[in-house]
């Protein structure tokens, strides 16, 4: 099987897998990074989002062969080395912006991606940035509040 060197969460990992294996499967099955979730498997719910070169991207249909030298960050890689959570993670806890947790990984990663690009988004920009992420528990208003809270701390 082909070998791939991935740049992930600040280190390099070598995995052996087929060219068309989705990135999500490599993260969960080969690297035991279980933060990204399998939801739809069709790039339609956002549960599997990771950052690829800083931009939130679904990983369930992204073949490993397409990653190349890109830098991948999973939710496991957001906290600093001393264990301090990312400001977005802190804000989600502060605002209690989760119920079942199905959408949580994707919501956090999409929010980090948005604030990387636009630290002071309007409410409409927050809604647009999160519109690809499905929440079946209707936690949307708390999630938007969490992004606003994180934005104020940046
Ligand atoms: S599992 Fe990837 S978008 Fe739903
Ligand atoms: S908290 Fe359950 S899907 Fe969003």
XYZ file of N, CA and C and ligand atoms in Angstrom:
470
model
N 0.844 -1.198 0.000
C 0.000 0.000 0.000
C 0.883 1.252 0.000
N 0.382 2.326 -0.642
C 1.155 3.572 -0.647
C 1.310 4.160 0.756
N 2.404 4.898 0.925
C 2.657 5.582 2.204
C 2.451 7.084 2.022
N 1.878 7.708 3.035
C 1.697 9.160 3.018
C 2.277 9.773 4.279
N 2.964 10.915 4.095
C 3.430 11.676 5.260
C 2.488 12.861 5.430
N 1.834 12.904 6.576
C 0.876 13.980 6.843
C 1.467 14.974 7.822
N 1.215 16.262 7.578
C 1.611 17.324 8.507
C 0.365 17.636 9.330
N 0.377 17.158 10.548
C -0.867 17.221 11.307
C -0.639 17.626 12.757
N -1.398 18.620 13.184
C -1.319 19.133 14.560
C 0.137 19.383 14.979
N 0.910 19.948 14.064
C 2.269 20.363 14.382
C 3.314 19.268 14.308
N 2.941 18.053 13.926
C 3.984 17.040 13.742
C 3.732 16.252 12.452
N 4.669 15.383 12.136
C 4.533 14.571 10.919
C 4.130 13.158 11.295
N 3.191 12.614 10.539
C 2.764 11.233 10.762
C 2.807 10.488 9.441
N 3.306 9.264 9.492
C 3.323 8.437 8.283
C 2.221 7.398 8.375
N 1.436 7.315 7.313
C 0.383 6.297 7.287
C 0.479 5.509 5.984
N 0.060 4.278 6.082
C 0.019 3.403 4.915
C -1.442 3.117 4.613
N -1.882 3.543 3.447
C -3.296 3.344 3.128
C -3.503 3.488 1.620
N -4.677 3.077 1.161
C -4.990 3.218 -0.267
C -5.150 4.697 -0.627
N -4.876 5.017 -1.906
C -4.914 6.414 -2.359
C -6.271 7.083 -2.142
N -7.340 6.287 -2.240
C -8.668 6.908 -2.176
C -9.293 6.858 -0.783
N -8.498 6.474 0.216
C -9.050 6.455 1.578
C -9.375 7.879 2.008
N -10.606 8.108 2.503
C -10.929 9.473 2.938
C -10.065 9.896 4.124
N -9.706 11.182 4.147
C -8.903 11.724 5.242
C -9.529 11.394 6.598
N -10.861 11.492 6.691
C -11.526 11.221 7.975
C -11.199 9.819 8.492
N -11.169 8.835 7.596
C -10.891 7.455 8.024
C -9.453 7.332 8.522
N -8.542 8.031 7.835
C -7.137 7.986 8.261
C -6.998 8.614 9.649
N -7.659 9.760 9.831
C -7.569 10.427 11.134
C -8.076 9.517 12.248
N -9.251 8.942 12.037
C -9.878 8.160 13.103
C -9.266 6.763 13.235
N -9.080 6.087 12.118
C -8.682 4.671 12.182
C -7.172 4.482 12.309
N -6.392 5.302 11.600
C -4.935 5.125 11.637
C -4.283 5.941 12.740
N -4.810 7.149 12.993
C -4.122 8.072 13.903
C -4.850 8.253 15.240
N -5.986 7.611 15.389
C -6.769 7.683 16.635
C -7.091 9.117 17.034
N -7.327 9.947 16.028
C -7.813 11.314 16.269
C -9.322 11.256 16.053
N -10.049 11.092 17.148
C -11.479 10.828 17.038
C -12.353 12.057 17.248
N -11.707 13.241 17.299
C -12.490 14.475 17.394
C -13.380 14.664 16.175
N -12.838 14.592 14.975
C -13.679 14.697 13.776
C -14.650 13.515 13.725
N -15.923 13.832 13.500
C -16.965 12.796 13.567
C -17.450 12.380 12.185
N -17.861 11.098 12.092
C -18.549 10.634 10.887
C -20.032 10.925 11.075
N -20.586 11.765 10.203
C -22.020 12.047 10.257
C -22.698 11.465 9.041
N -22.666 12.220 7.930
C -23.352 11.783 6.707
C -22.430 11.004 5.775
N -21.140 11.284 5.820
C -20.217 10.655 4.866
C -20.363 11.199 3.457
N -21.121 12.268 3.305
C -21.429 12.802 1.972
C -21.051 14.283 1.821
N -20.245 14.788 2.730
C -19.833 16.184 2.688
C -21.027 17.131 2.807
N -22.024 16.718 3.607
C -23.237 17.538 3.691
C -23.619 17.963 5.095
N -22.899 17.516 6.128
C -23.339 17.863 7.493
C -22.289 18.643 8.280
N -21.022 18.519 7.918
C -19.970 19.283 8.587
C -19.376 18.624 9.824
N -19.891 17.477 10.239
C -19.410 16.855 11.485
C -17.933 16.467 11.427
N -17.426 16.253 10.221
C -16.055 15.746 10.041
C -15.041 16.844 9.756
N -15.416 18.098 9.988
C -14.528 19.198 9.560
C -13.178 19.208 10.262
N -12.160 19.523 9.499
C -10.820 19.802 10.011
C -10.366 21.099 9.323
N -9.264 21.665 9.807
C -8.675 22.791 9.080
C -7.626 22.244 8.139
N -7.702 22.629 6.895
C -6.634 22.316 5.944
C -6.039 23.657 5.528
N -4.778 23.870 5.908
C -4.129 25.173 5.726
C -5.009 26.292 6.285
N -5.579 26.037 7.457
C -6.325 27.068 8.184
C -7.772 27.227 7.796
N -8.232 26.485 6.784
C -9.601 26.659 6.287
C -10.432 25.410 6.625
N -11.593 25.618 7.219
C -12.449 24.483 7.594
C -12.906 23.737 6.346
N -12.708 22.424 6.363
C -12.974 21.586 5.197
C -13.539 20.255 5.680
N -14.534 19.740 4.992
C -15.023 18.406 5.357
C -13.979 17.371 4.937
N -13.853 16.315 5.758
C -12.792 15.324 5.502
C -13.329 13.960 5.087
N -14.673 13.812 5.056
C -15.229 12.468 4.833
C -15.165 12.022 3.378
N -15.006 12.958 2.447
C -14.914 12.565 1.040
C -13.602 13.022 0.419
N -12.687 13.470 1.274
C -11.421 14.037 0.776
C -10.374 12.933 0.721
N -9.990 12.466 -0.469
C -9.025 11.370 -0.533
C -7.663 11.765 0.012
N -7.041 10.848 0.695
C -5.749 11.119 1.316
C -4.724 11.553 0.270
N -4.875 11.045 -0.940
C -3.909 11.363 -2.002
C -3.962 12.829 -2.415
N -5.002 13.560 -1.995
C -5.126 14.973 -2.401
C -4.551 15.931 -1.365
N -4.039 15.424 -0.260
C -3.630 16.305 0.839
C -2.247 16.920 0.611
N -1.332 16.138 0.074
C 0.010 16.666 -0.205
C 0.693 17.233 1.027
N 1.276 18.427 0.875
C 2.042 19.070 1.963
C 1.155 19.926 2.857
N -0.136 19.949 2.604
C -1.024 20.837 3.370
C -0.959 20.526 4.856
N -1.157 21.583 5.649
C -1.139 21.418 7.106
C -2.557 21.169 7.602
N -2.703 20.064 8.310
C -4.014 19.677 8.830
C -4.049 19.965 10.324
N -5.157 20.560 10.763
C -5.381 20.727 12.198
C -6.714 20.085 12.530
N -6.708 19.202 13.520
C -7.965 18.644 14.020
C -8.279 19.334 15.337
N -9.446 19.049 15.865
C -9.839 19.701 17.116
C -8.864 19.337 18.243
N -8.201 18.200 18.116
C -7.205 17.812 19.131
C -6.005 18.753 19.123
N -5.802 19.444 17.998
C -4.632 20.307 17.855
C -4.909 21.770 18.153
N -6.118 22.099 18.624
C -6.437 23.514 18.851
C -5.862 24.054 20.154
N -5.854 23.240 21.193
C -5.351 23.709 22.489
C -3.849 23.958 22.381
N -3.331 24.868 23.211
C -1.883 25.105 23.202
C -1.176 23.963 23.931
N 0.152 23.952 23.849
C 0.898 22.807 24.401
C 0.726 22.647 25.904
N 0.458 23.766 26.592
C 0.251 23.660 28.042
C -1.176 23.233 28.396
N -1.961 22.916 27.361
C -3.312 22.400 27.605
C -4.382 23.476 27.635
N -3.984 24.731 27.473
C -4.997 25.797 27.471
C -5.848 25.699 26.204
N -7.163 25.689 26.404
C -8.059 25.537 25.261
C -8.026 26.762 24.361
N -8.358 26.551 23.111
C -8.530 27.650 22.145
C -9.692 28.525 22.625
N -9.627 29.805 22.314
C -10.657 30.748 22.752
C -12.058 30.310 22.279
N -12.134 29.681 21.117
C -13.443 29.212 20.628
C -13.945 28.041 21.490
N -13.054 27.135 21.848
C -13.467 26.032 22.727
C -13.954 26.579 24.076
N -13.211 27.556 24.608
C -13.616 28.147 25.898
C -14.996 28.796 25.774
N -15.215 29.494 24.664
C -16.494 30.190 24.488
C -17.651 29.198 24.344
N -17.426 28.085 23.671
C -18.485 27.072 23.552
C -18.842 26.506 24.926
N -17.832 26.345 25.770
C -18.115 25.855 27.133
C -18.851 26.938 27.922
N -18.334 28.173 27.821
C -18.946 29.282 28.576
C -20.414 29.448 28.213
N -20.720 29.329 26.942
C -22.109 29.523 26.501
C -22.898 28.217 26.491
N -22.267 27.137 26.919
C -22.945 25.816 26.933
C -23.598 25.536 25.573
N -22.783 25.677 24.521
C -23.289 25.602 23.155
C -23.206 24.184 22.591
N -23.755 23.233 23.319
C -23.804 21.858 22.799
C -24.911 21.092 23.503
N -25.479 20.155 22.775
C -26.401 19.221 23.417
C -25.873 17.813 23.191
N -26.188 17.199 22.039
C -25.729 15.806 21.852
C -24.253 15.721 21.467
N -23.745 16.806 20.862
C -22.339 16.823 20.482
C -22.051 16.380 19.057
N -23.074 15.927 18.347
C -22.872 15.461 16.966
C -22.226 16.529 16.080
N -22.696 17.749 16.214
C -22.214 18.813 15.327
C -21.005 19.535 15.885
N -20.685 19.279 17.140
C -19.782 20.153 17.889
C -18.408 20.313 17.234
N -17.801 19.182 16.849
C -16.484 19.275 16.204
C -16.522 20.238 15.015
N -17.507 20.030 14.143
C -17.586 20.849 12.929
C -17.885 22.304 13.239
N -18.769 22.544 14.214
C -19.116 23.925 14.572
C -17.881 24.655 15.092
N -17.113 23.980 15.940
C -15.908 24.611 16.493
C -14.902 24.874 15.377
N -14.672 23.893 14.512
C -13.657 24.075 13.463
C -14.075 25.158 12.461
N -15.373 25.195 12.126
C -15.847 26.235 11.205
C -15.726 27.610 11.858
N -15.958 27.676 13.169
C -15.856 28.956 13.885
C -14.411 29.423 13.951
N -13.492 28.493 14.211
C -12.068 28.851 14.241
C -11.645 29.371 12.873
N -12.072 28.682 11.841
C -11.723 29.084 10.472
C -12.239 30.489 10.185
N -13.490 30.749 10.576
C -14.078 32.081 10.356
C -13.268 33.150 11.076
N -12.986 32.908 12.372
C -12.313 33.948 13.167
C -10.842 34.121 12.762
N -10.223 33.072 12.218
C -8.867 33.223 11.656
C -8.885 34.265 10.545
N -9.951 34.204 9.762
C -10.060 35.036 8.569
C -10.661 36.400 8.883
N -11.573 36.413 9.862
C -12.372 37.605 10.144
C -12.661 37.637 11.642
N -11.757 38.236 12.437
C -11.891 38.168 13.899
C -13.121 38.889 14.447
N -13.691 39.811 13.679
C -14.865 40.557 14.169
C -16.030 40.411 13.188
N -16.541 39.198 13.035
C -17.618 38.997 12.056
C -18.942 39.590 12.538
N -19.788 39.966 11.595
C -21.160 40.354 11.932
C -21.971 39.085 12.183
N -23.179 39.264 12.742
C -24.045 38.094 12.963
C -24.324 37.375 11.643
N -24.550 38.167 10.589
C -24.836 37.555 9.289
C -23.626 36.769 8.774
N -22.428 37.289 9.016
C -21.221 36.559 8.580
C -21.045 35.269 9.382
N -21.395 35.298 10.660
C -21.327 34.061 11.462
C -22.317 33.038 10.907
N -23.535 33.488 10.651
C -24.556 32.565 10.118
C -24.115 31.973 8.778
N -23.555 32.808 7.921
C -23.117 32.315 6.605
C -21.989 31.303 6.760
N -21.040 31.603 7.684
C -19.880 30.715 7.839
C -20.297 29.349 8.369
N -21.388 29.302 9.145
C -21.805 28.038 9.771
C -22.944 27.356 9.017
N -23.309 27.885 7.863
C -24.513 27.330 7.247
C -24.330 25.919 6.688
N -23.089 25.485 6.490
C -22.877 24.107 6.007
C -22.863 23.096 7.157
N -22.922 23.588 8.396
C -22.866 22.694 9.559
C -24.279 22.465 10.092
N -24.689 21.214 10.087
C -26.041 20.891 10.563
C -26.015 20.615 12.064
N -27.018 21.168 12.760
C -27.217 20.847 14.178
C -28.632 20.322 14.319
N -28.744 19.069 14.716
C -30.075 18.465 14.803
C -30.725 18.753 16.150
N -30.012 19.380 17.083
C -30.554 19.674 18.417
C -31.029 21.110 18.543
N -30.926 21.874 17.483
C -31.342 23.286 17.518
C -30.576 24.100 18.557
N -29.292 23.911 18.583
C -28.445 24.678 19.504
C -27.925 25.950 18.836
N -28.460 26.268 17.665
C -27.882 27.332 16.842
C -27.703 28.662 17.573
N -28.708 29.077 18.355
C -28.589 30.408 18.956
C -27.437 30.440 19.958
N -27.236 29.364 20.698
C -26.107 29.336 21.647
C -24.769 29.264 20.897
N -24.760 28.549 19.794
C -23.522 28.450 19.004
C -23.135 29.834 18.467
N -24.110 30.564 17.964
C -23.830 31.912 17.446
C -23.336 32.804 18.586
N -23.969 32.673 19.743
C -23.532 33.449 20.925
C -22.079 33.089 21.275
N -21.741 31.815 21.192
C -20.371 31.380 21.519
C -19.364 32.014 20.557
N -19.712 32.085 19.293
C -18.790 32.700 18.322
C -18.649 34.196 18.620
N -19.768 34.824 18.981
C -19.695 36.263 19.346
C -18.797 36.447 20.571
N -18.941 35.559 21.545
C -18.137 35.648 22.776
C -16.655 35.465 22.456
N -16.354 34.462 21.614
C -14.954 34.227 21.227
C -14.406 35.447 20.501
N -15.205 36.023 19.628
C -14.773 37.184 18.848
C -14.406 38.348 19.765
N -15.204 38.544 20.830
C -14.929 39.663 21.759
C -13.600 39.467 22.474
N -13.176 38.204 22.635
C -11.934 37.933 23.379
C -10.689 37.981 22.499
N -10.896 38.141 21.208
C -9.735 38.158 20.299
C -9.144 39.560 20.197
S -19.563 13.391 7.740
Fe -18.477 14.709 6.483
S -19.881 16.249 6.020
Fe -21.064 14.805 7.103
S -25.755 19.655 19.565
Fe -26.714 17.894 18.730
S -26.460 18.182 16.624
Fe -25.812 20.044 17.434
